[in-house]
PDB file with one MODEL, atoms N, CA, C and O in Angstrom:
MODEL        1
ATOM      1  N   MET A   1      94.908 123.953  87.378  1.00  0.00           N
ATOM      2  CA  MET A   1      95.093 122.811  87.626  1.00  0.00           C
ATOM      3  C   MET A   1      94.754 122.078  86.420  1.00  0.00           C
ATOM      4  O   MET A   1      93.860 122.112  85.574  1.00  0.00           O
ATOM      5  N   PRO A   2      96.017 121.262  86.707  1.00  0.00           N
ATOM      6  CA  PRO A   2      95.618 120.392  85.225  1.00  0.00           C
ATOM      7  C   PRO A   2      94.990 119.452  86.114  1.00  0.00           C
ATOM      8  O   PRO A   2      95.107 119.346  87.335  1.00  0.00           O
ATOM      9  N   THR A   3      94.055 118.549  85.003  1.00  0.00           N
ATOM     10  CA  THR A   3      93.100 117.412  85.487  1.00  0.00           C
ATOM     11  C   THR A   3      93.830 116.272  86.422  1.00  0.00           C
ATOM     12  O   THR A   3      94.232 115.441  85.608  1.00  0.00           O
ATOM     13  N   LEU A   4      94.140 115.899  87.548  1.00  0.00           N
ATOM     14  CA  LEU A   4      94.437 114.723  88.110  1.00  0.00           C
ATOM     15  C   LEU A   4      94.358 112.927  87.436  1.00  0.00           C
ATOM     16  O   LEU A   4      93.249 112.398  87.365  1.00  0.00           O
ATOM     17  N   ARG A   5      95.062 112.492  87.188  1.00  0.00           N
ATOM     18  CA  ARG A   5      94.790 111.486  86.491  1.00  0.00           C
ATOM     19  C   ARG A   5      95.163 110.077  87.917  1.00  0.00           C
ATOM     20  O   ARG A   5      96.183 109.400  88.041  1.00  0.00           O
ATOM     21  N   LEU A   6      93.688 110.067  88.914  1.00  0.00           N
ATOM     22  CA  LEU A   6      94.271 108.952  89.490  1.00  0.00           C
ATOM     23  C   LEU A   6      93.910 107.190  89.018  1.00  0.00           C
ATOM     24  O   LEU A   6      92.946 106.634  88.492  1.00  0.00           O
ATOM     25  N   GLU A   7      95.425 106.678  89.598  1.00  0.00           N
ATOM     26  CA  GLU A   7      95.323 105.154  89.485  1.00  0.00           C
ATOM     27  C   GLU A   7      95.034 104.404  89.971  1.00  0.00           C
ATOM     28  O   GLU A   7      95.187 103.232  89.628  1.00  0.00           O
ATOM     29  N   GLN A   8      94.125 105.086  91.663  1.00  0.00           N
ATOM     30  CA  GLN A   8      93.725 104.200  92.246  1.00  0.00           C
ATOM     31  C   GLN A   8      92.398 105.378  93.624  1.00  0.00           C
ATOM     32  O   GLN A   8      92.611 106.466  94.159  1.00  0.00           O
ATOM     33  N   ILE A   9      91.363 104.588  93.687  1.00  0.00           N
ATOM     34  CA  ILE A   9      90.626 105.781  94.593  1.00  0.00           C
ATOM     35  C   ILE A   9      90.540 104.396  95.815  1.00  0.00           C
ATOM     36  O   ILE A   9      90.066 103.337  95.404  1.00  0.00           O
ATOM     37  N   ASP A  10      91.097 104.501  97.540  1.00  0.00           N
ATOM     38  CA  ASP A  10      90.475 104.024  98.250  1.00  0.00           C
ATOM     39  C   ASP A  10      89.042 104.490  98.906  1.00  0.00           C
ATOM     40  O   ASP A  10      89.263 105.470  99.617  1.00  0.00           O
ATOM     41  N   VAL A  11      87.794 104.169  98.916  1.00  0.00           N
ATOM     42  CA  VAL A  11      86.688 104.401  99.982  1.00  0.00           C
ATOM     43  C   VAL A  11      86.832 104.001 101.169  1.00  0.00           C
ATOM     44  O   VAL A  11      86.926 102.791 101.375  1.00  0.00           O
ATOM     45  N   VAL A  12      86.881 104.918 102.222  1.00  0.00           N
ATOM     46  CA  VAL A  12      86.841 104.772 103.281  1.00  0.00           C
ATOM     47  C   VAL A  12      86.168 105.391 104.122  1.00  0.00           C
ATOM     48  O   VAL A  12      86.328 106.597 104.307  1.00  0.00           O
ATOM     49  N   LEU A  13      84.737 104.206 105.198  1.00  0.00           N
ATOM     50  CA  LEU A  13      83.933 104.424 106.445  1.00  0.00           C
ATOM     51  C   LEU A  13      84.483 104.894 107.408  1.00  0.00           C
ATOM     52  O   LEU A  13      84.763 103.990 108.194  1.00  0.00           O
ATOM     53  N   CYS A  14      84.843 106.037 107.823  1.00  0.00           N
ATOM     54  CA  CYS A  14      85.272 106.455 109.546  1.00  0.00           C
ATOM     55  C   CYS A  14      84.640 106.111 110.148  1.00  0.00           C
ATOM     56  O   CYS A  14      83.516 105.821 109.739  1.00  0.00           O
ATOM     57  N   GLU A  15      85.015 105.937 111.534  1.00  0.00           N
ATOM     58  CA  GLU A  15      84.229 105.839 112.511  1.00  0.00           C
ATOM     59  C   GLU A  15      83.113 105.912 113.202  1.00  0.00           C
ATOM     60  O   GLU A  15      82.502 105.150 113.953  1.00  0.00           O
ATOM     61  N   ASP A  16      82.881 107.609 112.564  1.00  0.00           N
ATOM     62  CA  ASP A  16      81.812 108.073 113.330  1.00  0.00           C
ATOM     63  C   ASP A  16      79.798 107.948 112.090  1.00  0.00           C
ATOM     64  O   ASP A  16      78.680 108.462 112.132  1.00  0.00           O
ATOM     65  N   ARG A  17      80.917 106.459 110.827  1.00  0.00           N
ATOM     66  CA  ARG A  17      79.830 105.731 110.186  1.00  0.00           C
ATOM     67  C   ARG A  17      78.674 106.807 109.396  1.00  0.00           C
ATOM     68  O   ARG A  17      77.662 106.375 108.843  1.00  0.00           O
ATOM     69  N   ARG A  18      79.006 108.142 109.458  1.00  0.00           N
ATOM     70  CA  ARG A  18      78.758 109.490 109.024  1.00  0.00           C
ATOM     71  C   ARG A  18      79.784 110.246 107.770  1.00  0.00           C
ATOM     72  O   ARG A  18      79.609 111.257 107.091  1.00  0.00           O
ATOM     73  N   THR A  19      80.683 109.445 107.817  1.00  0.00           N
ATOM     74  CA  THR A  19      81.547 110.965 106.766  1.00  0.00           C
ATOM     75  C   THR A  19      82.854 109.281 106.779  1.00  0.00           C
ATOM     76  O   THR A  19      83.392 108.461 107.523  1.00  0.00           O
ATOM     77  N   ILE A  20      82.711 109.717 105.331  1.00  0.00           N
ATOM     78  CA  ILE A  20      83.239 109.244 104.131  1.00  0.00           C
ATOM     79  C   ILE A  20      84.517 110.299 102.655  1.00  0.00           C
ATOM     80  O   ILE A  20      84.556 111.176 101.791  1.00  0.00           O
ATOM     81  N   TRP A  21      85.472 108.986 103.590  1.00  0.00           N
ATOM     82  CA  TRP A  21      86.793 110.207 102.684  1.00  0.00           C
ATOM     83  C   TRP A  21      87.550 109.047 101.045  1.00  0.00           C
ATOM     84  O   TRP A  21      87.909 107.874 101.147  1.00  0.00           O
ATOM     85  N   LEU A  22      87.560 109.434 100.450  1.00  0.00           N
ATOM     86  CA  LEU A  22      88.109 109.443  99.442  1.00  0.00           C
ATOM     87  C   LEU A  22      89.843 109.319  99.299  1.00  0.00           C
ATOM     88  O   LEU A  22      90.600 110.209  99.685  1.00  0.00           O
ATOM     89  N   MET A  23      90.282 108.072  98.686  1.00  0.00           N
ATOM     90  CA  MET A  23      92.436 108.714  99.322  1.00  0.00           C
ATOM     91  C   MET A  23      92.536 108.241  97.243  1.00  0.00           C
ATOM     92  O   MET A  23      92.272 107.157  96.724  1.00  0.00           O
ATOM     93  N   GLY A  24      92.966 109.437  96.617  1.00  0.00           N
ATOM     94  CA  GLY A  24      93.686 109.211  95.843  1.00  0.00           C
ATOM     95  C   GLY A  24      94.601 108.570  95.872  1.00  0.00           C
ATOM     96  O   GLY A  24      95.120 108.080  96.876  1.00  0.00           O
ATOM     97  N   TYR A  25      95.106 108.428  94.233  1.00  0.00           N
ATOM     98  CA  TYR A  25      96.583 107.612  94.415  1.00  0.00           C
ATOM     99  C   TYR A  25      96.832 107.943  92.720  1.00  0.00           C
ATOM    100  O   TYR A  25      96.322 107.159  91.920  1.00  0.00           O
ATOM    101  N   ASP A  26      97.706 109.235  92.155  1.00  0.00           N
ATOM    102  CA  ASP A  26      98.337 108.884  90.940  1.00  0.00           C
ATOM    103  C   ASP A  26      99.603 108.053  90.925  1.00  0.00           C
ATOM    104  O   ASP A  26     100.212 107.604  91.896  1.00  0.00           O
ATOM    105  N   ARG A  27      99.935 107.912  89.394  1.00  0.00           N
ATOM    106  CA  ARG A  27     100.976 106.841  89.063  1.00  0.00           C
ATOM    107  C   ARG A  27     102.015 106.707  89.770  1.00  0.00           C
ATOM    108  O   ARG A  27     102.733 105.721  89.605  1.00  0.00           O
ATOM    109  N   ASP A  28     102.437 108.081  91.104  1.00  0.00           N
ATOM    110  CA  ASP A  28     103.588 108.904  90.982  1.00  0.00           C
ATOM    111  C   ASP A  28     103.551 108.341  92.551  1.00  0.00           C
ATOM    112  O   ASP A  28     104.554 108.451  93.257  1.00  0.00           O
ATOM    113  N   ASP A  29     102.172 107.656  93.110  1.00  0.00           N
ATOM    114  CA  ASP A  29     101.840 107.537  94.400  1.00  0.00           C
ATOM    115  C   ASP A  29     101.989 108.495  94.965  1.00  0.00           C
ATOM    116  O   ASP A  29     102.336 108.224  96.115  1.00  0.00           O
ATOM    117  N   ASN A  30     101.920 109.532  94.800  1.00  0.00           N
ATOM    118  CA  ASN A  30     101.354 110.995  95.379  1.00  0.00           C
ATOM    119  C   ASN A  30      99.873 110.802  95.857  1.00  0.00           C
ATOM    120  O   ASN A  30      99.068 110.216  95.133  1.00  0.00           O
ATOM    121  N   CYS A  31      99.489 111.350  97.204  1.00  0.00           N
ATOM    122  CA  CYS A  31      98.084 110.734  97.769  1.00  0.00           C
ATOM    123  C   CYS A  31      97.697 112.380  97.507  1.00  0.00           C
ATOM    124  O   CYS A  31      98.428 113.365  97.621  1.00  0.00           O
ATOM    125  N   PHE A  32      96.096 112.277  97.065  1.00  0.00           N
ATOM    126  CA  PHE A  32      94.965 112.820  97.117  1.00  0.00           C
ATOM    127  C   PHE A  32      93.789 112.068  98.386  1.00  0.00           C
ATOM    128  O   PHE A  32      93.755 110.938  98.872  1.00  0.00           O
ATOM    129  N   MET A  33      92.766 113.514  98.637  1.00  0.00           N
ATOM    130  CA  MET A  33      91.501 113.136  99.559  1.00  0.00           C
ATOM    131  C   MET A  33      90.360 114.315  99.000  1.00  0.00           C
ATOM    132  O   MET A  33      90.576 115.446  98.563  1.00  0.00           O
ATOM    133  N   GLN A  34      89.122 113.613  99.188  1.00  0.00           N
ATOM    134  CA  GLN A  34      88.451 114.161  99.281  1.00  0.00           C
ATOM    135  C   GLN A  34      87.388 113.883 100.858  1.00  0.00           C
ATOM    136  O   GLN A  34      87.977 113.172 101.672  1.00  0.00           O
ATOM    137  N   SER A  35      86.164 114.293 101.251  1.00  0.00           N
ATOM    138  CA  SER A  35      85.709 113.802 101.673  1.00  0.00           C
ATOM    139  C   SER A  35      83.991 114.037 102.006  1.00  0.00           C
ATOM    140  O   SER A  35      83.466 115.141 101.859  1.00  0.00           O
ATOM    141  N   PHE A  36      83.422 113.124 102.355  1.00  0.00           N
ATOM    142  CA  PHE A  36      81.864 113.748 102.241  1.00  0.00           C
ATOM    143  C   PHE A  36      81.748 113.369 103.611  1.00  0.00           C
ATOM    144  O   PHE A  36      82.216 112.390 104.191  1.00  0.00           O
ATOM    145  N   ASP A  37      80.980 114.399 104.070  1.00  0.00           N
ATOM    146  CA  ASP A  37      80.593 114.537 106.294  1.00  0.00           C
ATOM    147  C   ASP A  37      79.282 115.019 105.744  1.00  0.00           C
ATOM    148  O   ASP A  37      78.949 115.503 104.662  1.00  0.00           O
ATOM    149  N   ALA A  38      78.604 114.700 106.942  1.00  0.00           N
ATOM    150  CA  ALA A  38      77.045 115.051 107.950  1.00  0.00           C
ATOM    151  C   ALA A  38      76.657 113.997 107.211  1.00  0.00           C
ATOM    152  O   ALA A  38      75.456 114.257 107.137  1.00  0.00           O
ATOM    153  N   LEU A  39      76.781 113.122 106.685  1.00  0.00           N
ATOM    154  CA  LEU A  39      75.433 111.941 105.959  1.00  0.00           C
ATOM    155  C   LEU A  39      74.510 112.022 106.769  1.00  0.00           C
ATOM    156  O   LEU A  39      74.614 112.251 107.974  1.00  0.00           O
ATOM    157  N   PRO A  40      73.311 111.794 106.005  1.00  0.00           N
ATOM    158  CA  PRO A  40      71.731 112.124 106.648  1.00  0.00           C
ATOM    159  C   PRO A  40      71.447 111.248 108.026  1.00  0.00           C
ATOM    160  O   PRO A  40      70.856 111.487 109.080  1.00  0.00           O
ATOM    161  N   MET A  41      72.478 109.620 107.252  1.00  0.00           N
ATOM    162  CA  MET A  41      72.344 108.682 108.150  1.00  0.00           C
ATOM    163  C   MET A  41      73.494 107.967 108.762  1.00  0.00           C
ATOM    164  O   MET A  41      74.530 108.429 108.285  1.00  0.00           O
ATOM    165  N   PRO A  42      73.587 107.599 109.099  1.00  0.00           N
ATOM    166  CA  PRO A  42      74.466 106.301 109.145  1.00  0.00           C
ATOM    167  C   PRO A  42      74.932 105.021 108.227  1.00  0.00           C
ATOM    168  O   PRO A  42      74.039 104.385 107.667  1.00  0.00           O
ATOM    169  N   ILE A  43      76.220 104.645 108.065  1.00  0.00           N
ATOM    170  CA  ILE A  43      75.901 104.058 106.875  1.00  0.00           C
ATOM    171  C   ILE A  43      77.008 102.682 107.763  1.00  0.00           C
ATOM    172  O   ILE A  43      78.124 102.807 108.268  1.00  0.00           O
ATOM    173  N   ASP A  44      75.930 101.207 107.624  1.00  0.00           N
ATOM    174  CA  ASP A  44      76.585  99.985 107.811  1.00  0.00           C
ATOM    175  C   ASP A  44      78.137  99.605 106.419  1.00  0.00           C
ATOM    176  O   ASP A  44      78.006  99.662 105.197  1.00  0.00           O
ATOM    177  N   GLU A  45      79.592  99.208 107.286  1.00  0.00           N
ATOM    178  CA  GLU A  45      80.359  98.565 106.557  1.00  0.00           C
ATOM    179  C   GLU A  45      79.622  98.186 105.386  1.00  0.00           C
ATOM    180  O   GLU A  45      79.622  98.928 104.404  1.00  0.00           O
ATOM    181  N   GLU A  46      78.878  96.901 105.400  1.00  0.00           N
ATOM    182  CA  GLU A  46      78.876  95.864 104.633  1.00  0.00           C
ATOM    183  C   GLU A  46      77.563  96.602 103.488  1.00  0.00           C
ATOM    184  O   GLU A  46      77.316  96.164 102.365  1.00  0.00           O
ATOM    185  N   ASN A  47      76.870  97.797 104.154  1.00  0.00           N
ATOM    186  CA  ASN A  47      76.075  98.617 103.197  1.00  0.00           C
ATOM    187  C   ASN A  47      76.964  99.555 102.248  1.00  0.00           C
ATOM    188  O   ASN A  47      76.544 100.120 101.238  1.00  0.00           O
ATOM    189  N   LEU A  48      78.072  99.608 102.679  1.00  0.00           N
ATOM    190  CA  LEU A  48      79.254 100.744 101.914  1.00  0.00           C
ATOM    191  C   LEU A  48      78.882 100.232 100.134  1.00  0.00           C
ATOM    192  O   LEU A  48      78.725  99.011 100.117  1.00  0.00           O
ATOM    193  N   ASP A  49      78.731 100.802  98.845  1.00  0.00           N
ATOM    194  CA  ASP A  49      78.840 100.494  97.471  1.00  0.00           C
ATOM    195  C   ASP A  49      80.711 101.392  97.258  1.00  0.00           C
ATOM    196  O   ASP A  49      81.094 102.528  96.978  1.00  0.00           O
ATOM    197  N   HIS A  50      81.029 100.761  97.415  1.00  0.00           N
ATOM    198  CA  HIS A  50      82.828 102.106  96.522  1.00  0.00           C
ATOM    199  C   HIS A  50      82.681 102.615  95.405  1.00  0.00           C
ATOM    200  O   HIS A  50      82.932 103.788  95.127  1.00  0.00           O
ATOM    201  N   GLN A  51      82.213 101.678  94.577  1.00  0.00           N
ATOM    202  CA  GLN A  51      81.807 102.123  93.220  1.00  0.00           C
ATOM    203  C   GLN A  51      80.530 103.390  93.082  1.00  0.00           C
ATOM    204  O   GLN A  51      80.472 104.013  92.022  1.00  0.00           O
ATOM    205  N   GLN A  52      79.756 103.642  93.961  1.00  0.00           N
ATOM    206  CA  GLN A  52      78.746 104.393  94.044  1.00  0.00           C
ATOM    207  C   GLN A  52      79.523 105.771  94.903  1.00  0.00           C
ATOM    208  O   GLN A  52      79.168 106.923  94.652  1.00  0.00           O
ATOM    209  N   TRP A  53      80.381 105.528  95.710  1.00  0.00           N
ATOM    210  CA  TRP A  53      81.366 106.907  96.302  1.00  0.00           C
ATOM    211  C   TRP A  53      82.220 107.638  95.436  1.00  0.00           C
ATOM    212  O   TRP A  53      82.487 108.819  95.218  1.00  0.00           O
ATOM    213  N   ARG A  54      82.696 106.038  94.842  1.00  0.00           N
ATOM    214  CA  ARG A  54      84.253 106.364  93.819  1.00  0.00           C
ATOM    215  C   ARG A  54      83.781 107.573  92.738  1.00  0.00           C
ATOM    216  O   ARG A  54      84.500 108.458  92.273  1.00  0.00           O
ATOM    217  N   ALA A  55      82.552 107.367  92.521  1.00  0.00           N
ATOM    218  CA  ALA A  55      81.565 107.429  90.705  1.00  0.00           C
ATOM    219  C   ALA A  55      81.202 108.994  91.630  1.00  0.00           C
ATOM    220  O   ALA A  55      80.740 109.884  90.915  1.00  0.00           O
ATOM    221  N   ALA A  56      81.318 109.212  92.570  1.00  0.00           N
ATOM    222  CA  ALA A  56      80.605 110.736  93.274  1.00  0.00           C
ATOM    223  C   ALA A  56      81.542 111.264  93.784  1.00  0.00           C
ATOM    224  O   ALA A  56      81.122 111.650  94.874  1.00  0.00           O
ATOM    225  N   ALA A  57      83.177 111.693  93.630  1.00  0.00           N
ATOM    226  CA  ALA A  57      84.088 112.051  93.977  1.00  0.00           C
ATOM    227  C   ALA A  57      83.890 113.365  92.516  1.00  0.00           C
ATOM    228  O   ALA A  57      83.701 113.235  91.307  1.00  0.00           O
ATOM    229  N   ARG A  58      84.032 114.387  93.294  1.00  0.00           N
ATOM    230  CA  ARG A  58      84.207 115.848  91.960  1.00  0.00           C
ATOM    231  C   ARG A  58      86.163 116.418  91.903  1.00  0.00           C
ATOM    232  O   ARG A  58      87.006 116.925  92.643  1.00  0.00           O
ATOM    233  N   ALA A  59      86.024 115.916  90.552  1.00  0.00           N
ATOM    234  CA  ALA A  59      87.413 116.022  90.197  1.00  0.00           C
ATOM    235  C   ALA A  59      87.692 117.599  90.694  1.00  0.00           C
ATOM    236  O   ALA A  59      88.878 117.799  90.428  1.00  0.00           O
ATOM    237  N   ASP A  60      87.102 118.850  91.319  1.00  0.00           N
ATOM    238  CA  ASP A  60      87.784 119.827  91.975  1.00  0.00           C
ATOM    239  C   ASP A  60      87.661 119.443  92.941  1.00  0.00           C
ATOM    240  O   ASP A  60      88.563 118.834  92.365  1.00  0.00           O
ATOM    241  N   ALA A  61      87.484 119.095  93.939  1.00  0.00           N
ATOM    242  CA  ALA A  61      87.902 118.670  95.332  1.00  0.00           C
ATOM    243  C   ALA A  61      88.761 118.337  96.315  1.00  0.00           C
ATOM    244  O   ALA A  61      89.032 118.477  97.508  1.00  0.00           O
ATOM    245  N   TRP A  62      89.086 117.814  95.253  1.00  0.00           N
ATOM    246  CA  TRP A  62      90.643 116.923  95.456  1.00  0.00           C
ATOM    247  C   TRP A  62      91.860 117.183  96.463  1.00  0.00           C
ATOM    248  O   TRP A  62      92.814 117.342  95.702  1.00  0.00           O
ATOM    249  N   ARG A  63      92.124 117.254  97.207  1.00  0.00           N
ATOM    250  CA  ARG A  63      93.272 117.919  97.773  1.00  0.00           C
ATOM    251  C   ARG A  63      94.670 117.354  97.898  1.00  0.00           C
ATOM    252  O   ARG A  63      94.815 116.132  97.944  1.00  0.00           O
ATOM    253  N   ALA A  64      95.552 118.049  97.946  1.00  0.00           N
ATOM    254  CA  ALA A  64      96.555 117.484  97.593  1.00  0.00           C
ATOM    255  C   ALA A  64      97.150 116.849  99.861  1.00  0.00           C
ATOM    256  O   ALA A  64      97.102 117.497 100.906  1.00  0.00           O
ATOM    257  N   ILE A  65      97.576 115.469  99.582  1.00  0.00           N
ATOM    258  CA  ILE A  65      98.393 115.281 100.919  1.00  0.00           C
ATOM    259  C   ILE A  65      99.706 115.394 101.044  1.00  0.00           C
ATOM    260  O   ILE A  65     100.208 115.138  99.950  1.00  0.00           O
ATOM    261  N   PRO A  66     100.692 115.707 102.010  1.00  0.00           N
ATOM    262  CA  PRO A  66     102.163 115.753 101.860  1.00  0.00           C
ATOM    263  C   PRO A  66     102.497 114.891 101.739  1.00  0.00           C
ATOM    264  O   PRO A  66     103.706 114.712 101.595  1.00  0.00           O
TER     265      PRO A  66
ENDMDL
END
C-alpha cells in the first residue's frame, strides 16, 4: 500500500475520555481513521494535546472510511 499523504488530521476525544480518534483527510477529501483506546487515565478536553496525538499517528494504522 502506498504511503498516505494526508492534508489534515483532526483529533477527537470520545465521550469516555479514554479513547482518541484521529480522522485524516487526503487532498481528494477521502477520509481515514485510527484510534487509541483504553488509555490508562481519562483525559480532559482542555488537557488534550492535539499535536502530540497527531505525532503519535502510525503510518500503517490508517483505515479508509467509505
